Coordinates of C-alpha atoms (C1' of nucleotides) in Angstrom, one line a residue:
Chain A
X956 CA 0.0 0.0 0.0
X957 CA 2.2 2.8 1.3
X958 CA 5.6 2.8 -0.4
X959 CA 8.3 4.8 1.2
X960 CA 6.7 4.8 4.7
X961 CA 8.1 2.5 7.4
X962 CA 5.4 1.0 9.5
X963 CA 4.9 2.4 13.0
X964 CA 5.2 -1.0 14.5
X965 CA 8.6 -1.5 12.8
X966 CA 10.4 1.7 13.6
X967 CA 8.5 4.6 15.0
X968 CA 11.0 7.3 14.5
X969 CA 11.7 6.3 10.9
X970 CA 8.0 6.3 10.4
X971 CA 7.8 9.8 11.6
X972 CA 10.6 11.0 9.3
X973 CA 9.1 9.1 6.4
X974 CA 5.7 10.7 6.9
X975 CA 7.3 14.1 6.8
X976 CA 9.3 13.3 3.7
X977 CA 6.3 11.7 1.9
X978 CA 4.0 14.6 2.8
X979 CA 6.7 17.0 1.7
X980 CA 6.5 19.0 5.0
X981 CA 10.2 19.7 5.7
X982 CA 13.7 18.6 5.2
X983 CA 17.1 18.9 6.9
X984 CA 19.0 22.0 5.8
X985 CA 22.7 22.2 5.1
X986 CA 23.0 23.9 8.5
X987 CA 23.3 21.2 11.2
X988 CA 20.2 20.9 13.4
X989 CA 18.2 23.3 11.3
X990 CA 15.3 22.5 9.0
X991 CA 13.7 23.9 5.9
X992 CA 9.9 24.0 6.4
X993 CA 8.5 23.4 3.0
X994 CA 5.2 24.9 1.7
X995 CA 3.1 21.9 2.8
X996 CA 4.5 22.0 6.3
X997 CA 4.5 25.8 6.6
X998 CA 0.8 25.9 5.5
X999 CA 0.0 23.8 8.6
X1000 CA 1.9 26.2 10.8
X1001 CA 0.1 29.1 9.2
X1002 CA -3.3 27.5 10.1
X1003 CA -2.0 27.0 13.7
X1004 CA -0.8 30.6 13.8
X1005 CA -4.1 32.0 12.5
X1006 CA -6.2 30.2 15.0
X1007 CA -4.0 30.8 18.0
X1008 CA -3.6 34.5 17.0
X1009 CA -7.3 34.8 17.0
X1010 CA -7.5 33.3 20.4
X1011 CA -4.8 35.6 21.7
X1012 CA -6.7 38.6 20.3
X1013 CA -9.9 37.4 21.9
X1014 CA -8.2 37.3 25.3
X1015 CA -7.0 40.9 24.9
X1016 CA -3.5 40.4 23.6
X1017 CA -1.8 42.4 20.9
X1018 CA 1.2 41.5 18.7
X1019 CA 4.6 43.3 18.7
X1020 CA 8.1 42.5 17.7
X1021 CA 11.3 42.6 19.7
X1022 CA 14.9 42.1 18.3
X1023 CA 16.6 38.9 17.5
X1024 CA 19.8 40.0 19.2
X1025 CA 20.1 40.4 22.9
X1026 CA 23.1 42.0 24.7
X1027 CA 24.9 39.2 26.5
X1028 CA 24.7 41.0 29.7
X1029 CA 20.9 41.1 29.7
X1030 CA 20.8 37.3 29.7
X1031 CA 23.0 37.3 32.8
X1032 CA 20.7 39.5 34.9
X1033 CA 18.4 36.7 36.1
X1034 CA 20.5 34.1 37.9
X1035 CA 18.4 31.0 37.1
X1036 CA 17.6 32.2 33.6
X1037 CA 21.2 32.5 32.6
X1038 CA 22.0 29.2 34.2
X1039 CA 19.3 27.6 32.1
X1040 CA 20.0 29.1 28.8
X1041 CA 23.7 30.0 28.6
X1042 CA 24.7 26.5 27.6
X1043 CA 22.5 26.6 24.5
X1044 CA 22.9 30.1 23.1
X1045 CA 24.5 31.1 19.9
X1046 CA 26.6 34.3 20.3
X1047 CA 27.4 36.9 17.7
X1048 CA 30.9 38.3 18.3
X1049 CA 31.5 40.2 15.1
X1050 CA 29.5 42.6 13.0
X1051 CA 30.5 44.6 9.9
X1052 CA 33.9 43.0 10.0
X1053 CA 34.7 44.2 13.5
X1054 CA 34.7 42.6 16.8
X1055 CA 31.7 43.8 18.9
X1056 CA 32.3 45.6 22.2
X1057 CA 29.6 43.4 23.7
X1058 CA 28.7 40.1 22.2
X1059 CA 25.1 39.6 21.1
X1060 CA 23.1 36.5 22.0
X1061 CA 20.7 35.2 19.4
X1062 CA 17.5 35.0 21.5
X1063 CA 16.7 31.6 23.0
X1064 CA 13.6 33.4 24.4
X1065 CA 12.9 37.0 24.8
X1066 CA 12.2 37.7 28.5
X1067 CA 15.3 39.7 29.0
X1068 CA 15.1 42.0 26.0
X1069 CA 11.4 42.5 26.7
X1070 CA 11.7 43.3 30.4
X1071 CA 14.6 45.7 29.7
X1072 CA 12.0 47.4 27.4
X1073 CA 9.1 47.2 29.7
X1074 CA 11.1 49.1 32.3
X1075 CA 10.8 52.1 30.0
X1076 CA 7.1 51.6 29.5
X1077 CA 5.9 51.1 33.1
X1078 CA 5.6 53.8 35.8
X1079 CA 2.1 53.5 37.1
X1080 CA -0.5 50.8 37.7
X1081 CA -2.3 52.7 35.0
X1082 CA 0.2 51.4 32.5
X1083 CA -0.7 47.8 33.4
X1084 CA -1.5 45.2 32.3
X1085 CA 0.7 44.9 29.3
X1086 CA -0.5 42.0 27.2
X1087 CA 1.8 41.4 24.3
X1088 CA 2.5 38.4 22.1
X1089 CA 5.2 38.0 19.5
X1090 CA 5.6 35.6 16.6
X1091 CA 9.3 34.9 16.2
X1092 CA 12.1 32.5 15.6
X1093 CA 14.4 31.5 18.4
X1094 CA 17.7 29.6 18.5
X1095 CA 18.7 27.0 21.1
X1096 CA 21.9 25.1 20.4
X1097 CA 20.5 21.6 20.8
X1098 CA 22.8 18.6 20.8
X1099 CA 20.3 16.2 19.4
X1100 CA 17.6 17.4 16.9
X1101 CA 14.6 16.0 15.2
X1102 CA 12.4 17.7 12.5
X1103 CA 9.8 19.9 14.2
X1104 CA 10.2 18.3 17.6
X1105 CA 13.6 19.8 18.4
X1106 CA 15.6 22.0 16.0
X1107 CA 18.3 24.5 16.6
X1108 CA 16.2 27.3 15.2
X1109 CA 12.4 27.1 15.6
X1110 CA 9.4 29.2 15.1
X1111 CA 7.1 30.0 18.0
X1112 CA 5.0 32.6 19.7
X1113 CA 5.9 34.0 23.1
X1114 CA 3.4 36.0 25.1
X1115 CA 4.9 38.4 27.7
X1116 CA 2.6 40.1 30.1
X1117 CA 3.1 42.5 32.9
X1118 CA 0.6 42.9 35.8
X1119 CA 0.0 44.9 39.0
X1120 CA -0.7 42.0 41.3
X1121 CA 0.4 38.4 41.9
X1122 CA -3.2 37.2 41.5
X1123 CA -3.6 38.8 38.2
X1124 CA -0.4 37.3 36.9
X1125 CA -1.5 33.9 38.1
X1126 CA -4.9 34.3 36.5
X1127 CA -3.2 35.2 33.2
X1128 CA -0.8 32.2 33.4
X1129 CA -3.7 29.8 34.0
X1130 CA -5.9 31.5 31.4
X1131 CA -3.3 31.0 28.7
X1132 CA -2.8 27.4 29.7
X1133 CA -6.5 27.0 29.2
X1134 CA -6.2 28.6 25.7
X1135 CA -3.5 26.0 24.9
X1136 CA -5.6 23.2 26.2
X1137 CA -8.5 24.3 24.2
X1138 CA -6.4 24.7 21.0
X1139 CA -4.8 21.3 21.5
X1140 CA -8.1 19.5 22.0
X1141 CA -10.4 21.4 19.7
X1142 CA -8.1 22.1 16.8
X1143 CA -5.2 19.6 17.0
X1144 CA -7.7 17.0 18.2
X1145 CA -5.1 16.0 20.7
X1146 CA -6.2 15.3 24.3
X1147 CA -3.8 16.8 26.9
X1148 CA -3.3 16.7 30.6
X1149 CA -2.6 20.0 32.3
X1150 CA -0.7 20.6 35.4
X1151 CA 2.4 22.1 37.1
X1152 CA 6.0 21.2 36.3
X1153 CA 8.3 20.1 39.1
X1154 CA 11.1 22.5 40.2
X1155 CA 13.5 20.5 38.1
X1156 CA 11.4 20.7 35.0
X1157 CA 10.2 24.3 35.2
X1158 CA 11.3 27.2 33.0
X1159 CA 14.6 28.8 34.1
X1160 CA 13.5 32.0 35.8
X1161 CA 9.9 31.1 36.5
X1162 CA 8.2 30.8 39.8
X1163 CA 5.9 28.2 38.4
X1164 CA 5.5 26.5 35.0
X1165 CA 2.3 25.0 33.8
X1166 CA 2.1 22.7 30.8
X1167 CA 0.0 20.7 28.5
X1168 CA 1.2 17.1 27.9
X1169 CA 0.0 14.8 25.2
X1170 CA 0.5 11.1 24.5
X1171 CA 2.0 10.3 21.1
X1172 CA 1.2 7.0 19.3
X1173 CA 4.4 5.5 20.6
X1174 CA 3.0 6.3 24.1
X1175 CA 5.7 8.8 24.9
X1176 CA 4.7 12.2 26.3
X1177 CA 5.2 15.4 24.4
X1178 CA 5.2 18.7 26.1
X1179 CA 3.0 20.7 23.7
X1180 CA 2.9 24.1 25.4
X1181 CA 4.0 25.9 28.5
X1182 CA 2.7 28.9 30.5
X1183 CA 5.0 30.5 33.2
X1184 CA 4.2 32.6 36.2
X1185 CA 7.4 34.5 36.4
X1186 CA 6.5 36.3 39.7
X1187 CA 8.7 39.3 40.1
X1188 CA 11.9 37.6 39.1
X1189 CA 12.4 39.5 35.8
X1190 CA 11.0 42.8 37.3
X1191 CA 13.7 42.5 40.0
X1192 CA 16.4 41.6 37.5
X1193 CA 15.5 44.6 35.3
X1194 CA 14.3 46.9 38.0
X1195 CA 10.8 47.3 36.6
X1196 CA 8.7 49.0 39.3
X1197 CA 5.4 50.8 39.3
X1198 CA 3.3 52.8 41.7
X1199 CA 0.1 51.2 42.8
X1200 CA -3.3 52.7 43.5
X1201 CA -2.3 53.5 47.1
X1202 CA 1.0 55.1 46.0
X1203 CA 3.3 52.3 47.0
X1204 CA 6.2 51.3 44.7
X1205 CA 6.3 47.6 43.9
X1206 CA 7.9 45.3 41.3
X1207 CA 5.8 44.3 38.4
X1208 CA 4.4 40.7 38.1
X1209 CA 5.1 38.8 34.9
X1210 CA 4.0 35.9 32.8
X1211 CA 5.2 34.3 29.6
X1212 CA 3.8 31.5 27.6
X1213 CA 4.6 29.8 24.3
X1214 CA 4.0 27.1 21.7
X1215 CA 6.2 26.3 18.8
X1216 CA 6.5 24.5 15.5
X1217 CA 6.8 21.5 17.7
X1218 CA 3.0 21.4 17.5
X1219 CA 3.4 20.3 13.8
X1220 CA 5.3 17.4 15.1
X1221 CA 2.6 16.7 17.7
X1222 CA -0.1 16.8 15.0
X1223 CA 1.9 14.3 12.9
X1224 CA 2.5 11.9 15.7
X1225 CA -1.0 12.1 17.2
X1226 CA -3.0 11.1 14.1
X1227 CA -1.0 9.9 11.2
X1228 CA -1.0 6.3 10.1
X1229 CA 1.1 3.8 8.1
X1230 CA -0.2 5.4 4.9
X1231 CA 1.1 8.9 5.8
X1232 CA 0.0 12.1 7.2
X1233 CA -3.5 12.8 8.7
X1234 CA -4.4 16.4 9.4
X1235 CA -7.3 17.3 11.6
X1236 CA -9.9 19.1 9.4
X1237 CA -9.8 22.3 11.3
X1238 CA -6.1 22.7 10.7
X1239 CA -6.0 21.3 7.2
X1240 CA -4.7 23.8 4.6
X1241 CA -6.6 21.7 2.1
X1242 CA -9.8 20.2 3.5
X1243 CA -10.9 18.3 0.4
X1244 CA -9.5 17.4 -3.0
X1245 CA -11.6 16.5 -6.0
X1246 CA -10.2 13.9 -8.4
X1247 CA -12.1 13.9 -11.7
X1248 CA -11.9 10.6 -13.5
X1249 CA -12.0 10.0 -17.2
X1250 CA -10.9 7.6 -20.0
X1251 CA -10.9 9.5 -23.3
X1252 CA -10.0 13.1 -24.0
X1253 CA -13.7 13.9 -24.7
X1254 CA -14.6 12.4 -21.4
X1255 CA -11.9 14.4 -19.7
X1256 CA -13.3 17.7 -21.1
X1257 CA -16.8 16.7 -20.0
X1258 CA -15.9 15.6 -16.5
X1259 CA -13.7 18.5 -15.8
X1260 CA -16.3 20.9 -17.0
X1261 CA -18.9 19.2 -14.8
X1262 CA -16.6 19.3 -11.8
X1263 CA -15.8 23.0 -12.3
X1264 CA -19.5 23.8 -12.5
X1265 CA -20.2 21.7 -9.4
X1266 CA -17.5 23.3 -7.3
X1267 CA -18.0 26.8 -8.5
X1268 CA -20.2 27.6 -5.5
X1269 CA -17.7 26.1 -3.0
X1270 CA -15.2 28.9 -3.3
X1271 CA -14.8 30.8 0.0
X1272 CA -16.8 28.1 1.9
X1273 CA -14.2 25.3 1.7
X1274 CA -10.5 25.0 1.2
X1275 CA -10.4 22.6 -1.7
X1276 CA -8.6 21.7 -4.9
X1277 CA -9.5 20.0 -8.1
X1278 CA -6.7 17.7 -9.3
X1279 CA -7.2 17.6 -13.0
X1280 CA -3.6 16.9 -13.9
X1281 CA -3.5 14.7 -16.9
X1282 CA -0.1 13.3 -16.4
X1283 CA -1.1 11.2 -13.4
X1284 CA -3.6 8.4 -13.1
X1285 CA -6.3 8.4 -10.5
X1286 CA -4.7 5.8 -8.3
X1287 CA -1.5 7.8 -8.1
X1288 CA -3.4 10.9 -7.1
X1289 CA -5.4 9.0 -4.4
X1290 CA -2.2 7.9 -2.9
X1291 CA -0.5 11.2 -3.2
X1292 CA -3.3 13.1 -1.4
X1293 CA -3.5 10.4 1.2
X1294 CA 0.2 10.8 2.0
X1295 CA -0.4 14.5 2.3
X1296 CA -3.1 14.1 4.8
X1297 CA -6.0 15.8 3.0
X1298 CA -9.1 14.9 5.1
X1299 CA -11.5 14.3 2.3
X1300 CA -11.2 13.1 -1.2
X1301 CA -14.0 13.3 -3.7
X1302 CA -14.0 11.2 -6.8
X1303 CA -16.2 12.1 -9.8
X1304 CA -16.2 10.1 -13.0
X1305 CA -18.5 9.4 -15.9
X1306 CA -20.6 6.9 -13.9
X1307 CA -21.1 9.3 -11.1
X1308 CA -22.2 12.1 -13.4
X1309 CA -24.7 9.7 -15.0
X1310 CA -26.1 8.9 -11.5
X1311 CA -25.7 12.4 -10.3
X1312 CA -23.5 11.2 -7.5
X1313 CA -19.9 11.5 -6.2
X1314 CA -17.7 9.2 -4.1
X1315 CA -16.5 10.7 -0.9
X1316 CA -13.5 9.1 0.9
X1317 CA -12.4 9.9 4.4
X1318 CA -8.7 10.0 5.2
X1319 CA -8.9 8.7 8.7
X1320 CA -11.1 5.7 8.1
X1321 CA -10.7 5.1 4.4
X1322 CA -14.5 4.8 4.3
X1323 CA -16.0 5.4 0.9
X1324 CA -19.6 6.7 0.5
X1325 CA -21.7 7.7 -2.5
X1326 CA -23.3 11.0 -2.1
X1327 CA -25.9 12.7 -4.3
X1328 CA -24.2 15.8 -5.9
X1329 CA -26.7 18.3 -4.5
X1330 CA -25.9 17.1 -1.0
X1331 CA -22.1 16.9 -1.6
X1332 CA -21.0 20.2 0.0
X1333 CA -23.1 19.6 3.1
X1334 CA -21.9 16.1 3.4
X1335 CA -18.3 17.3 3.1
X1336 CA -18.9 19.6 6.0
X1337 CA -20.6 17.0 8.2
X1338 CA -17.8 14.5 7.4
X1339 CA -15.1 17.0 8.3
X1340 CA -16.8 17.6 11.6
X1341 CA -17.2 13.9 12.2
X1342 CA -13.5 13.3 11.3
X1343 CA -12.4 16.0 13.7
X1344 CA -14.2 14.3 16.6
X1345 CA -13.2 10.9 15.5
X1346 CA -9.5 11.8 15.6
X1347 CA -9.9 13.2 19.1
X1348 CA -11.7 10.2 20.3
X1349 CA -9.2 7.8 18.8
X1350 CA -6.3 9.7 20.4
X1351 CA -8.2 9.8 23.7
X1352 CA -8.9 6.1 23.5
X1353 CA -5.2 5.4 23.0
X1354 CA -4.3 7.5 26.1
X1355 CA -7.0 5.9 28.2
X1356 CA -5.8 2.4 27.4
X1357 CA -2.2 3.3 28.1
X1358 CA -2.5 5.3 31.3
X1359 CA -2.1 3.4 34.6
X1360 CA -2.0 3.9 38.3
X1361 CA 1.1 2.2 39.7
X1362 CA 2.3 1.9 43.3
X1363 CA 5.1 -0.6 43.0
X1364 CA 8.4 0.8 41.8
X1365 CA 9.9 -2.4 40.2
X1366 CA 6.6 -3.1 38.5
X1367 CA 6.6 0.5 37.2
X1368 CA 10.1 0.0 35.8
X1369 CA 8.9 -3.0 33.9
X1370 CA 5.7 -1.4 32.6
X1371 CA 7.3 1.8 31.5
X1372 CA 9.2 -0.4 29.0
X1373 CA 6.4 -2.7 28.1
X1374 CA 3.6 -1.8 27.4
X1375 CA 4.7 1.8 28.1
X1376 CA 2.5 4.8 28.6
X1377 CA 1.5 7.3 31.3
X1378 CA 1.7 6.4 34.9
X1379 CA 0.1 8.1 37.8
X1380 CA 2.3 7.4 40.8
X1381 CA 2.7 8.8 44.3
X1382 CA 5.7 11.0 44.8
X1383 CA 6.9 12.5 48.0
X1384 CA 8.1 15.7 46.4
X1385 CA 11.8 15.3 46.9
X1386 CA 14.3 15.9 44.1
X1387 CA 16.1 12.8 45.1
X1388 CA 13.1 10.6 44.3
X1389 CA 12.4 12.6 41.1
X1390 CA 16.0 11.9 40.0
X1391 CA 15.5 8.2 40.7
X1392 CA 12.7 8.1 38.1
X1393 CA 15.1 9.4 35.5
X1394 CA 18.0 7.3 36.4
X1395 CA 16.2 4.0 36.6
X1396 CA 13.6 4.3 34.0
X1397 CA 14.6 7.3 31.7
X1398 CA 11.1 8.5 32.5
X1399 CA 10.4 11.9 34.0
X1400 CA 7.6 13.5 36.0
X1401 CA 5.7 15.3 33.3
X1402 CA 3.4 17.2 35.6
X1403 CA 1.7 17.5 39.0
X1404 CA -2.1 17.7 38.3
X1405 CA -4.2 20.5 39.8
X1406 CA -6.9 19.1 42.0
X1407 CA -7.2 15.7 40.5
X1408 CA -5.6 12.6 41.9
X1409 CA -5.5 13.7 45.5
X1410 CA -5.4 10.8 47.8
X1411 CA -3.1 9.5 50.5
X1412 CA -0.4 7.2 49.5
X1413 CA 3.3 6.4 49.7
X1414 CA 6.0 7.6 47.4
X1415 CA 6.7 4.9 44.9
X1416 CA 10.5 5.4 45.3
X1417 CA 11.1 6.0 49.0
X1418 CA 7.8 5.1 50.7
X1419 CA 7.3 8.5 52.4
X1420 CA 3.8 10.0 52.7
X1421 CA 2.3 11.5 49.6
X1422 CA -1.1 13.2 49.1
X1423 CA -1.3 13.2 45.4
X1424 CA -0.3 11.2 42.3
X1425 CA 1.9 12.8 39.6
X1426 CA 2.1 11.9 35.9
X1427 CA 5.3 10.1 34.9
X1428 CA 6.2 9.1 31.4
X1429 CA 9.1 8.8 28.9
X1430 CA 9.1 12.0 26.9
X1431 CA 10.4 13.7 23.8
Chain B
rC573 C1' 32.3 14.7 23.3
rG574 C1' 32.0 8.7 23.8
rA575 C1' 30.3 4.2 20.6
rG576 C1' 28.7 2.4 15.8
rG577 C1' 27.5 3.3 10.6
rC578 C1' 27.7 6.0 5.9
rG579 C1' 29.4 9.5 1.8
rU580 C1' 29.0 6.9 -6.1
rA581 C1' 23.0 10.9 -10.9
rG582 C1' 17.5 14.6 -7.7
rC583 C1' 16.5 10.2 -4.1
rG584 C1' 17.7 5.1 -2.6
rC585 C1' 21.6 1.8 -3.5
rA586 C1' 25.3 -2.0 -6.1
rG587 C1' 30.4 -1.9 -7.6
rC588 C1' 35.5 -1.4 -3.4
rC589 C1' 37.9 -7.2 -0.3
rC590 C1' 40.8 -9.1 -5.3
rG591 C1' 43.0 -1.7 -9.0
rG592 C1' 42.2 -2.7 -15.7
rU593 C1' 36.7 -1.3 -21.4
rU594 C1' 32.4 3.7 -22.1
rA595 C1' 30.8 3.4 -13.6
rG596 C1' 25.8 0.4 -13.1
rC597 C1' 20.7 -0.6 -11.1
rG598 C1' 15.7 1.0 -9.0
rC599 C1' 12.8 5.3 -8.4
rA600 C1' 12.2 10.2 -10.2
rC601 C1' 12.8 13.3 -14.7
rU602 C1' 12.1 14.4 -20.6
rU603 C1' 9.6 12.8 -25.3
rG604 C1' 6.0 9.7 -27.7
rA605 C1' 2.2 6.0 -28.0
rC606 C1' -1.2 3.0 -25.7
rU607 C1' -3.8 3.9 -21.0
rG608 C1' -7.1 6.0 -17.0
rG609 C1' -12.8 4.3 -10.6
rG610 C1' -6.3 2.5 -5.8
rG611 C1' 0.9 3.9 -6.9
rG612 C1' -0.1 1.7 -15.4
rU613 C1' 2.7 -0.5 -19.9
rC614 C1' 6.1 -0.1 -23.8
rA615 C1' 9.8 2.6 -26.5
rA616 C1' 13.4 6.3 -26.9
rG617 C1' 16.3 9.8 -24.0
rG618 C1' 18.9 13.4 -20.5
rG619 C1' 21.6 13.6 -16.1
rG620 C1' 28.0 11.7 -12.5
rU621 C1' 34.0 16.9 -9.5
rC622 C1' 32.5 8.4 -7.4
rG623 C1' 32.6 13.9 -0.2
rG624 C1' 37.6 16.9 -0.5
rG625 C1' 43.0 16.8 -0.7
rA626 C1' 47.6 14.3 -1.0
rG627 C1' 50.1 9.7 -2.1
rU628 C1' 51.2 4.6 -4.3
rU629 C1' 50.7 2.8 -9.5
rC630 C1' 51.5 2.2 -16.5
rA631 C1' 46.4 2.6 -14.5
rA632 C1' 42.4 4.4 -8.5
rA633 C1' 35.3 4.7 -7.1
rU634 C1' 38.5 0.5 -5.7
rC635 C1' 44.9 0.6 -2.0
rU636 C1' 47.4 4.2 1.9
rC637 C1' 47.3 8.8 4.8
rC638 C1' 45.0 13.4 6.2
rC639 C1' 40.6 16.4 6.2
rC640 C1' 35.3 17.4 5.8
rG641 C1' 30.2 16.2 6.2
rC642 C1' 26.0 13.3 7.6
rC643 C1' 23.1 9.5 10.2
rU644 C1' 21.9 6.2 14.5
rC645 C1' 22.7 5.4 19.8
rG646 C1' 24.3 7.8 24.8
rA647 C1' 25.3 13.0 28.3
rC648 C1' 21.2 18.8 27.5
rC649 C1' 15.9 20.6 26.1
rA650 C1' 10.0 23.9 23.7

RNA sequence: CGAGGCGUAGCGCAGCCCGGUUAGCGCACUUGACUGGGGGUCAAGGGGUCGGGAGUUCAAAUCUCCCCGCCUCGACCA
């Protein structure tokens, strides 16, 4: 069936790379660790961007742009932040043929340049809140890279907000986490768990990091988005103060939150199958493709004319394409659009025209149905909706059947290898026991849930008292 | 950086051990014909610094040395 795509069961990571190659999403560039995002891949990112941008605007945010280059000294101002990012920065030492007085760091994230700017913008509580987002590229000098999931340069959005109170900042942090959760579930059709990162896993410079975590088809966890409550850490580092309503001077409260082109990787690994990419309809750059079928030249003219007549009213209502290329046969086209993940394929040939019908094929199930032509557009819409939910349900079912509660450490260590999955385990909260997970099983604590999973138990590592289970899994 | 593997046409590879015609195969590409409801067939074509450099030799893709790059696996991370 699918040539050029390794089966998931054979080699999951090769399957992932094959799907990307066959769908023509991206390729490695001549620069190590960097990728070229090709039109098909970039179109998906544009759909992600468009929807998220809308959601950010709906929550009161505006877009701005801050520079790519950050004076090295800025990065050093927040102790934890520099410790976290210094090892993975690219540094520019020369410009215009001369050595720079101060090296410039290529941003790994923009907190420092933004807070050095916010300092100038904020005097009074009346200047707050500042709710800014930026779409940008960032660079992190990663040792091991994988297309979309981890590349040296990647595209993302980073929200950076400034608030008058701790409560307000916390509310903002949680609100944006909720935006990410909704986007993941309603658009990516990818169920996620939400929660708090442990101290070890949190963002360098944050007070608290919240995250969404999704299960990929190989049962590993993928962190798909993070939202940080930065407290007053950056305000202190950059001396950003304001006068509140009662005239007192205080440091400003901050948040930051981001998702990246990694989401494209998440989309691929959540839904695609051994025949190639599957894109959830709501994020599909092309929702439907129409393949006219003919034998003779006269038939071709007739069928193509009929199809163009039929689809003339679709424009603006549906993202579709009529594939009337004469140099490829229908079977070839079916396969090609399948590999590219187009949700719905419509076949219209002489027989269909005679019967006033069309054949509709869904990418996720392969199901073929005959539809009267006058109901075709409505059926496409209803099938797109059905497919969107079906993808979510399928992903949810996978997660449900591979999420376990486990109280025995040696049993856990066995199960994390086979069958693998997510494990809710009791943890005492110590770094030592957290490290034990990693060393013995290569799994990490993905998150501490909010109010769920509260119950008395004993730490799976050391046996000390625990009041809540945490989510542990192998991750990307 | 530690371990393993690989660089030969756009892609995937064979040839290398044991040096010797014009470097070959599959896919892709071009032209034409027949075809056309699940990756068509036939015919004719185009395309190569054999990763780079040096050496050995009458002769190097093949042997030797140096260099470069990439991939997979381990130590860092959205």
